[in-house]
Amino acid sequence: MAEIRPMRLSDLKMVLEIEEASYPRPWSLNAFITQLAKDSSICLVAVDEVTVVGYIIATQYVEVWHMLDLAVHEEYRRKYIATDLIERLLELCGCKKHRGFTLEVRKSNRSAIKMYESYGFICTGIRKGYYRDNGEDALIMWKDSEDMLA
Ligand SMILES: CC(C)(COP(=O)(O)OP(=O)(O)OC[C@H]1O[C@@H](n2cnc3c(N)ncnc32)[C@H](O)[C@@H]1OP(=O)(O)O)[C@@H](O)C(=O)NCCC(=O)NCCS
């Protein structure tokens, strides 16, 4: 089982390798450094012994958490590593007052959509042609905070 801990600058080489293998338009090194430097962001990695095998990044704007990036190394997928990352993130975000969570996901990314739906995210809209590499639409997904549901 992978350990979940805060991301460090020294993780970024392995994080970038996963990012580049996972996305047609990967984040740059600077994009990760920017998130790591922000007090309003949470950046977590999943580590198998010394190897980074996945990560998740979220940032809070006003009272909403935006889930910005999530990927798991191809060889480690379907082992509930994304599940562990999401659960830890929701736990940490839950400690701060907020209205809920939002994210964008490619319309064709059925596996990720299914995963988010299992956490109670629902599709609330579409951003037409959001992804510049192929003009694909993004689904906007939303999940209320537990406080909003109480
Ligand atoms: C999406 C991603 C993060 C999932 O990571 P993972 O560690 O393999 O996911 P988990 O093992 O925690 O899967 C949790 C659930 O999500 C769903 N799921 C995940 N991968 C799936 C797949 N390839 N096909 C169908 N369902 C899938 C399943 O419901 C799964 O539960 P189950 O195994 O009990 O059926 C990983 O495939 C990835 O890095 N993809 C490329 C980057 C990406 O698409 N990120 C999300 C962008 S918004």
XYZ file of N, CA, C and O and ligand atoms in Angstrom:
648
model
N 0.836 -1.202 0.000
C 0.000 0.000 0.000
C 0.877 1.261 0.000
O 1.870 1.309 0.723
N 0.507 2.225 -0.827
C 1.319 3.443 -0.924
C 1.040 4.375 0.259
O -0.075 4.446 0.766
N 2.091 5.079 0.656
C 1.950 6.089 1.715
C 1.529 7.410 1.059
O 2.032 7.760 -0.011
N 0.610 8.124 1.700
C 0.200 9.443 1.182
C 0.836 10.508 2.067
O 0.678 10.469 3.294
N 1.565 11.442 1.429
C 2.198 12.515 2.222
C 2.248 13.801 1.383
O 2.035 13.743 0.155
N 2.546 14.958 2.013
C 2.647 16.195 1.242
C 3.751 16.111 0.182
O 4.794 15.487 0.415
N 3.505 16.719 -0.957
C 4.504 16.753 -2.041
C 5.662 17.665 -1.648
O 5.452 18.685 -0.974
N 6.878 17.258 -2.050
C 8.066 18.093 -1.813
C 8.688 18.455 -3.162
O 8.493 17.736 -4.142
N 9.524 19.509 -3.115
C 10.221 19.902 -4.353
C 11.003 18.721 -4.922
O 11.060 18.513 -6.135
N 11.605 17.920 -4.036
C 12.439 16.803 -4.498
C 11.620 15.687 -5.161
O 12.181 14.788 -5.769
N 10.275 15.742 -5.060
C 9.428 14.737 -5.724
C 9.188 15.090 -7.191
O 8.683 14.266 -7.956
N 9.486 16.345 -7.563
C 8.957 16.848 -8.835
C 9.502 16.138 -10.078
O 8.815 16.057 -11.088
N 10.699 15.576 -9.995
C 11.233 14.855 -11.166
C 10.313 13.646 -11.473
O 9.892 13.449 -12.620
N 9.973 12.894 -10.418
C 9.113 11.715 -10.624
C 7.675 12.136 -10.945
O 7.004 11.509 -11.767
N 7.225 13.211 -10.326
C 5.871 13.713 -10.607
C 5.762 14.098 -12.091
O 4.808 13.728 -12.783
N 6.779 14.809 -12.583
C 6.743 15.251 -13.993
C 6.740 14.065 -14.958
O 6.088 14.104 -16.003
N 7.463 13.009 -14.615
C 7.485 11.820 -15.489
C 6.075 11.222 -15.593
O 5.627 10.855 -16.675
N 5.370 11.156 -14.456
C 3.998 10.613 -14.476
C 3.084 11.556 -15.257
O 2.277 11.137 -16.089
N 3.241 12.858 -14.984
C 2.414 13.875 -15.658
C 2.572 13.771 -17.186
O 1.597 13.758 -17.925
N 3.823 13.691 -17.617
C 4.083 13.677 -19.070
C 3.572 12.397 -19.728
O 3.170 12.402 -20.889
N 3.575 11.293 -18.968
C 3.070 10.037 -19.531
C 1.541 9.979 -19.479
O 0.933 9.152 -20.151
N 0.925 10.863 -18.692
C -0.520 10.756 -18.451
C -1.364 11.735 -19.253
O -2.557 11.492 -19.450
N -0.774 12.858 -19.661
C -1.577 13.914 -20.294
C -0.967 14.386 -21.614
O 0.253 14.558 -21.702
N -1.808 14.636 -22.623
C -1.311 15.176 -23.897
C -0.751 16.605 -23.749
O 0.122 17.006 -24.516
N -1.298 17.372 -22.789
C -0.758 18.722 -22.524
C -0.370 18.784 -21.046
O -1.117 19.324 -20.218
N 0.790 18.186 -20.721
C 1.181 18.104 -19.301
C 1.498 19.455 -18.700
O 1.888 20.389 -19.398
N 1.337 19.554 -17.380
C 1.777 20.740 -16.656
C 3.292 20.850 -16.775
O 4.004 19.839 -16.839
N 3.778 22.109 -16.697
C 5.223 22.354 -16.685
C 5.734 22.228 -15.246
O 4.955 22.254 -14.293
N 7.059 22.163 -15.121
C 7.682 22.154 -13.797
C 7.237 23.388 -13.011
O 6.888 23.306 -11.831
N 7.204 24.549 -13.677
C 6.819 25.791 -12.998
C 5.402 25.748 -12.453
O 5.129 26.306 -11.393
N 4.520 25.068 -13.184
C 3.129 24.984 -12.724
C 3.080 24.230 -11.390
O 2.349 24.619 -10.470
N 3.860 23.170 -11.265
C 3.894 22.424 -9.997
C 4.527 23.268 -8.893
O 4.028 23.291 -7.759
N 5.616 23.966 -9.231
C 6.299 24.785 -8.213
C 5.347 25.865 -7.703
O 5.277 26.144 -6.506
N 4.591 26.471 -8.616
C 3.635 27.517 -8.229
C 2.628 26.971 -7.220
O 2.339 27.605 -6.197
N 2.101 25.784 -7.478
C 1.108 25.212 -6.552
C 1.748 24.872 -5.209
O 1.142 25.094 -4.157
N 2.974 24.342 -5.254
C 3.663 23.991 -4.001
C 3.892 25.220 -3.129
O 3.892 25.118 -1.897
N 4.070 26.374 -3.777
C 4.388 27.593 -3.027
C 3.150 28.269 -2.446
O 3.263 29.193 -1.641
N 1.963 27.845 -2.870
C 0.741 28.542 -2.449
C 0.184 27.990 -1.136
O -0.011 26.777 -1.020
N -0.114 28.888 -0.196
C -0.715 28.460 1.067
C -2.113 27.873 0.843
O -2.580 27.055 1.625
N -2.761 28.338 -0.224
C -4.148 27.915 -0.464
C -4.230 26.602 -1.254
O -5.316 26.198 -1.654
N -3.090 25.949 -1.509
C -3.112 24.691 -2.266
C -2.728 23.512 -1.387
O -1.972 23.660 -0.429
N -3.266 22.358 -1.758
C -2.850 21.106 -1.117
C -2.271 20.224 -2.217
O -2.925 19.990 -3.253
N -1.028 19.790 -2.026
C -0.343 18.948 -3.014
C 0.114 17.684 -2.283
O 0.893 17.768 -1.334
N -0.395 16.536 -2.719
C -0.063 15.273 -2.049
C 0.555 14.303 -3.044
O 0.214 14.334 -4.237
N 1.417 13.430 -2.543
C 1.942 12.343 -3.382
C 1.633 11.008 -2.711
O 1.504 10.927 -1.487
N 1.544 9.977 -3.553
C 1.492 8.595 -3.069
C 2.868 8.014 -3.343
O 3.399 8.148 -4.466
N 3.456 7.392 -2.310
C 4.826 6.905 -2.431
C 4.882 5.415 -2.113
O 4.349 4.978 -1.089
N 5.510 4.661 -3.011
C 5.753 3.244 -2.766
C 7.238 3.123 -2.407
O 8.087 3.257 -3.288
N 7.537 2.925 -1.147
C 8.903 2.992 -0.615
C 9.498 4.351 -0.945
O 9.105 5.318 -0.334
N 10.367 4.450 -1.989
C 10.914 5.787 -2.283
C 10.400 6.322 -3.623
O 10.790 7.415 -4.051
N 9.540 5.563 -4.271
C 9.088 5.957 -5.617
C 7.737 6.656 -5.566
O 6.782 6.122 -4.987
N 7.673 7.840 -6.184
C 6.382 8.535 -6.295
C 5.563 7.819 -7.367
O 6.022 7.630 -8.503
N 4.346 7.385 -6.992
C 3.530 6.615 -7.941
C 2.228 7.341 -8.288
O 1.475 6.876 -9.133
N 1.984 8.487 -7.639
C 0.780 9.242 -7.970
C 0.764 10.544 -7.196
O 1.566 10.734 -6.266
N -0.135 11.447 -7.592
C -0.210 12.747 -6.911
C -1.574 13.377 -7.177
O -2.277 12.998 -8.129
N -1.895 14.330 -6.313
C -3.141 15.090 -6.480
C -2.878 16.521 -6.025
O -2.108 16.733 -5.081
N -3.493 17.472 -6.724
C -3.317 18.889 -6.373
C -4.678 19.572 -6.384
O -5.455 19.404 -7.331
N -4.932 20.320 -5.322
C -6.167 21.118 -5.265
C -5.829 22.482 -4.700
O -4.883 22.628 -3.912
N -6.601 23.473 -5.116
C -6.380 24.821 -4.592
C -7.725 25.431 -4.241
O -8.744 25.110 -4.862
N -7.715 26.301 -3.229
C -8.974 26.909 -2.793
C -9.067 28.336 -3.325
O -8.166 29.149 -3.085
N -10.134 28.632 -4.095
C -10.454 29.993 -4.514
C -11.737 30.355 -3.796
O -12.741 29.642 -3.939
N -11.699 31.448 -3.068
C -12.831 31.862 -2.248
C -13.244 30.657 -1.388
O -12.423 30.148 -0.650
N -14.455 30.144 -1.556
C -14.859 29.034 -0.667
C -14.986 27.712 -1.407
O -15.662 26.796 -0.946
N -14.335 27.615 -2.575
C -14.475 26.392 -3.371
C -13.100 25.766 -3.605
O -12.139 26.467 -3.933
N -13.034 24.452 -3.411
C -11.797 23.733 -3.732
C -11.822 23.295 -5.193
O -12.773 22.638 -5.625
N -10.778 23.654 -5.933
C -10.654 23.247 -7.339
C -9.653 22.107 -7.407
O -8.486 22.295 -7.033
N -10.100 20.970 -7.849
C -9.170 19.849 -8.013
C -8.501 20.006 -9.368
O -9.147 19.939 -10.407
N -7.203 20.277 -9.329
C -6.503 20.715 -10.538
C -5.795 19.601 -11.283
O -5.664 19.644 -12.509
N -5.269 18.638 -10.569
C -4.446 17.619 -11.240
C -4.441 16.346 -10.404
O -4.362 16.409 -9.177
N -4.542 15.225 -11.100
C -4.501 13.908 -10.444
C -3.983 12.917 -11.464
O -4.489 12.853 -12.590
N -2.965 12.171 -11.105
C -2.503 11.097 -11.995
C -1.799 10.034 -11.173
O -1.230 10.304 -10.115
N -1.860 8.822 -11.719
C -1.195 7.663 -11.107
C -0.327 7.023 -12.177
O -0.738 6.934 -13.355
N 0.863 6.607 -11.798
C 1.776 5.944 -12.732
C 1.058 4.752 -13.368
O 0.378 3.978 -12.675
N 1.229 4.593 -14.684
C 0.480 3.574 -15.419
C 0.606 2.178 -14.778
O -0.363 1.433 -14.708
N 1.803 1.847 -14.315
C 2.021 0.495 -13.759
C 1.348 0.300 -12.392
O 1.294 -0.817 -11.893
N 0.884 1.398 -11.802
C 0.288 1.297 -10.457
C -1.214 1.548 -10.476
O -1.834 1.678 -9.428
N -1.808 1.631 -11.668
C -3.245 1.944 -11.715
C -4.091 0.745 -11.289
O -3.638 -0.379 -11.319
N -5.341 0.997 -10.944
C -6.316 0.010 -10.466
C -5.872 -0.662 -9.170
O -6.180 -1.814 -8.914
N -5.115 0.079 -8.370
C -4.730 -0.436 -7.047
C -5.243 0.513 -5.959
O -4.704 0.557 -4.862
N -6.198 1.343 -6.305
C -6.832 2.279 -5.366
C -5.885 3.365 -4.859
O -6.062 3.888 -3.767
N -4.888 3.706 -5.665
C -3.988 4.794 -5.256
C -4.693 6.139 -5.432
O -4.645 6.989 -4.535
N -5.394 6.318 -6.554
C -6.164 7.563 -6.725
C -7.219 7.672 -5.625
O -7.439 8.750 -5.065
N -7.829 6.556 -5.305
C -8.830 6.540 -4.225
C -8.210 7.047 -2.921
O -8.784 7.911 -2.248
N -7.041 6.536 -2.578
C -6.380 6.969 -1.332
C -6.041 8.461 -1.385
O -6.191 9.176 -0.394
N -5.568 8.917 -2.556
C -5.210 10.344 -2.691
C -6.449 11.218 -2.528
O -6.435 12.221 -1.807
N -7.537 10.836 -3.195
C -8.770 11.646 -3.122
C -9.300 11.664 -1.687
O -9.675 12.706 -1.157
N -9.297 10.496 -1.058
C -9.849 10.438 0.305
C -9.051 11.298 1.273
O -9.603 12.014 2.099
N -7.728 11.265 1.144
C -6.878 12.105 2.020
C -7.127 13.580 1.738
O -7.205 14.399 2.640
N -7.245 13.907 0.437
C -7.489 15.300 0.061
C -8.826 15.793 0.629
O -8.897 16.884 1.214
N -9.874 14.981 0.481
C -11.194 15.395 0.985
C -11.140 15.601 2.495
O -11.731 16.539 3.025
N -10.383 14.741 3.160
C -10.223 14.853 4.618
C -9.549 16.185 4.980
O -10.011 16.919 5.840
N -8.462 16.509 4.272
C -7.715 17.746 4.578
C -8.545 18.980 4.228
O -8.572 19.955 4.977
N -9.224 18.940 3.080
C -10.051 20.087 2.667
C -11.191 20.290 3.659
O -11.605 21.421 3.931
N -11.691 19.167 4.192
C -12.826 19.226 5.119
C -12.490 19.980 6.400
O -13.389 20.419 7.109
N -11.189 20.119 6.689
C -10.783 20.842 7.909
C -10.944 22.349 7.741
O -10.830 23.098 8.709
N -11.101 22.825 6.493
C -11.246 24.267 6.272
C -12.660 24.530 5.760
O -13.182 23.734 4.969
N -13.234 25.648 6.184
C -14.600 25.969 5.761
C -14.641 26.114 4.231
O -13.806 26.795 3.644
N -15.612 25.468 3.596
C -15.731 25.590 2.135
C -17.142 25.195 1.711
O -17.891 24.594 2.483
N -17.473 25.551 0.450
C -18.813 25.231 -0.062
C -18.824 23.911 -0.814
O -19.853 23.280 -0.984
N -17.650 23.534 -1.364
C -17.616 22.285 -2.127
C -16.386 22.191 -2.994
O -15.430 22.972 -2.841
N -16.446 21.215 -3.899
C -15.299 20.901 -4.762
C -15.735 20.972 -6.219
O -16.846 20.561 -6.548
N -14.832 21.413 -7.079
C -15.137 21.380 -8.504
C -13.911 20.896 -9.273
O -12.779 20.975 -8.792
N -14.167 20.384 -10.461
C -13.067 19.952 -11.341
C -13.577 19.887 -12.775
O -14.787 19.874 -13.012
N -12.627 19.859 -13.707
C -12.965 19.628 -15.108
C -12.354 18.304 -15.533
O -11.232 17.985 -15.130
N -13.074 17.573 -16.351
C -12.557 16.291 -16.830
C -12.979 16.118 -18.291
O -14.067 16.556 -18.676
N -12.082 15.492 -19.075
C -12.432 15.252 -20.484
C -13.693 14.376 -20.558
O -13.796 13.377 -19.838
N -14.571 14.774 -21.500
C -15.828 14.046 -21.686
C -15.580 12.555 -21.963
O -16.374 11.707 -21.589
N -14.430 12.253 -22.607
C -14.140 10.859 -22.985
C -13.489 10.067 -21.849
O -13.305 8.861 -21.974
N -13.129 10.732 -20.746
C -12.371 10.052 -19.679
C -13.335 9.322 -18.738
O -13.525 9.675 -17.581
N -13.942 8.253 -19.270
C -14.992 7.548 -18.541
C -14.512 7.019 -17.194
O -15.240 7.007 -16.215
N -13.254 6.519 -17.159
C -12.774 5.921 -15.906
C -12.698 6.978 -14.809
O -13.124 6.743 -13.671
N -12.170 8.166 -15.144
C -12.073 9.228 -14.136
C -13.473 9.713 -13.744
O -13.753 9.932 -12.554
N -14.367 9.852 -14.716
C -15.728 10.329 -14.414
C -16.418 9.360 -13.452
O -17.011 9.760 -12.448
N -16.245 8.056 -13.744
C -16.852 7.029 -12.879
C -16.293 7.136 -11.451
O -17.028 7.050 -10.469
N -14.983 7.365 -11.388
C -14.345 7.475 -10.080
C -14.893 8.688 -9.306
O -15.262 8.581 -8.143
N -14.974 9.847 -9.984
C -15.475 11.045 -9.297
C -16.936 10.860 -8.885
O -17.347 11.287 -7.809
N -17.724 10.219 -9.756
C -19.138 10.003 -9.408
C -19.259 9.153 -8.143
O -20.159 9.373 -7.326
N -18.311 8.227 -7.985
C -18.392 7.367 -6.789
C -18.137 8.175 -5.511
O -18.458 7.727 -4.412
N -17.554 9.368 -5.636
C -17.363 10.255 -4.484
C -18.467 11.293 -4.355
O -18.361 12.226 -3.571
N -19.497 11.185 -5.189
C -20.620 12.100 -5.082
C -20.509 13.327 -5.976
O -21.320 14.252 -5.867
N -19.504 13.356 -6.860
C -19.432 14.466 -7.827
C -20.530 14.257 -8.864
O -20.787 13.127 -9.291
N -21.153 15.374 -9.265
C -22.133 15.291 -10.342
C -21.734 16.268 -11.439
O -21.053 17.261 -11.177
N -22.184 15.972 -12.662
C -21.863 16.859 -13.786
C -22.820 18.046 -13.741
O -24.032 17.867 -13.731
N -22.247 19.265 -13.724
C -23.121 20.448 -13.638
C -23.033 21.323 -14.887
O -23.711 22.329 -14.973
N -22.186 20.948 -15.829
C -22.096 21.758 -17.046
C -21.007 21.251 -17.960
O -20.291 20.298 -17.645
N -20.895 21.926 -19.110
C -19.904 21.529 -20.122
C -19.141 22.765 -20.568
O -19.751 23.819 -20.784
N -17.805 22.664 -20.660
C -17.023 23.730 -21.293
C -16.698 23.255 -22.697
O -15.885 22.353 -22.872
N -17.346 23.883 -23.687
C -17.188 23.457 -25.080
C -15.751 23.689 -25.548
O -15.195 24.769 -25.355
N -15.148 22.681 -26.145
C -13.824 22.811 -26.769
C -12.726 23.217 -25.800
O -11.753 23.856 -26.186
N -12.848 22.821 -24.545
C -11.948 23.289 -23.475
C -10.498 22.844 -23.687
O -9.568 23.570 -23.368
N -10.308 21.624 -24.212
C -8.936 21.080 -24.324
C -8.336 21.454 -25.671
O -8.856 21.078 -26.721
N -7.212 22.190 -25.585
C -6.658 22.779 -26.803
C -5.993 21.758 -27.724
O -5.863 21.984 -28.903
N -5.574 20.593 -27.182
C -4.889 19.629 -28.049
C -5.832 19.008 -29.081
O -5.432 18.742 -30.200
N -7.094 18.772 -28.708
C -8.020 18.145 -29.669
C -9.416 18.777 -29.682
O -10.326 18.255 -30.312
N -9.558 19.892 -28.960
C -10.840 20.611 -28.973
C -11.946 19.896 -28.223
O -13.133 20.233 -28.370
N -11.565 18.895 -27.407
C -12.579 18.123 -26.683
C -13.278 18.979 -25.612
O -12.680 19.866 -25.010
N -14.554 18.647 -25.359
C -15.303 19.339 -24.297
C -14.858 18.840 -22.927
O -14.441 17.683 -22.780
N -14.993 19.707 -21.935
C -14.770 19.304 -20.537
C -16.114 19.227 -19.833
O -16.974 20.090 -20.030
N -16.280 18.207 -19.006
C -17.416 18.187 -18.089
C -17.000 18.947 -16.843
O -15.885 18.765 -16.347
N -17.882 19.814 -16.349
C -17.636 20.482 -15.067
C -18.326 19.628 -14.013
O -19.533 19.351 -14.128
N -17.550 19.190 -13.015
C -18.147 18.352 -11.967
C -18.108 19.094 -10.635
O -17.207 19.916 -10.393
N -19.073 18.805 -9.796
C -19.237 19.514 -8.519
C -19.621 18.544 -7.410
O -20.372 17.583 -7.668
N -19.087 18.806 -6.247
C -19.503 18.041 -5.053
C -19.682 19.023 -3.905
O -18.764 19.798 -3.600
N -20.857 19.002 -3.255
C -21.090 19.868 -2.085
C -20.210 19.431 -0.925
O -19.921 18.239 -0.775
N -19.828 20.396 -0.077
C -19.112 20.023 1.144
C -20.090 19.325 2.080
O -21.307 19.494 1.966
N -19.564 18.544 2.998
C -20.417 17.843 3.956
C -21.248 18.861 4.749
O -22.395 18.606 5.075
N -20.657 20.060 5.051
C -21.375 21.090 5.812
C -22.632 21.540 5.080
O -23.666 21.785 5.668
N -22.521 21.642 3.727
C -23.662 22.100 2.940
C -24.784 21.063 2.984
O -25.950 21.377 2.839
N -24.379 19.776 3.144
C -25.372 18.704 3.124
C -26.045 18.537 4.490
O -27.101 17.938 4.582
N -25.369 19.090 5.529
C -25.879 18.863 6.899
C -27.199 19.600 7.123
O -27.485 20.577 6.492
C -7.894 8.199 -13.448
C -6.707 7.660 -12.600
C -6.149 8.779 -11.752
C -7.255 6.530 -11.697
O -6.200 6.092 -10.829
P -6.210 4.647 -10.145
O -5.276 4.662 -9.004
O -6.012 3.606 -11.168
O -7.733 4.571 -9.637
P -8.309 3.612 -8.504
O -7.608 2.290 -8.519
O -8.320 4.338 -7.197
O -9.800 3.405 -9.045
C -10.937 3.823 -8.297
C -12.199 3.591 -9.125
O -12.207 4.441 -10.277
C -12.750 3.735 -11.417
N -11.677 3.491 -12.400
C -10.373 3.838 -12.277
N -9.692 3.466 -13.400
C -10.599 2.890 -14.218
C -10.519 2.314 -15.530
N -9.342 2.266 -16.212
N -11.648 1.831 -16.090
C -12.829 1.868 -15.435
N -12.977 2.390 -14.167
C -11.874 2.894 -13.592
C -13.275 2.430 -10.872
O -14.612 2.661 -10.434
C -12.334 2.183 -9.690
O -12.891 1.350 -8.707
P -12.918 -0.264 -8.950
O -11.505 -0.656 -9.315
O -13.376 -0.813 -7.630
O -13.869 -0.500 -10.081
C -5.599 7.040 -13.499
O -6.195 6.152 -14.428
C -4.802 8.080 -14.267
O -3.774 8.584 -13.775
N -5.241 8.411 -15.506
C -4.550 9.415 -16.334
C -4.721 10.814 -15.795
C -6.204 11.162 -15.606
O -7.068 10.837 -16.419
N -6.481 11.861 -14.478
C -7.809 12.347 -14.147
C -8.051 13.596 -14.920
S -9.454 14.498 -14.366
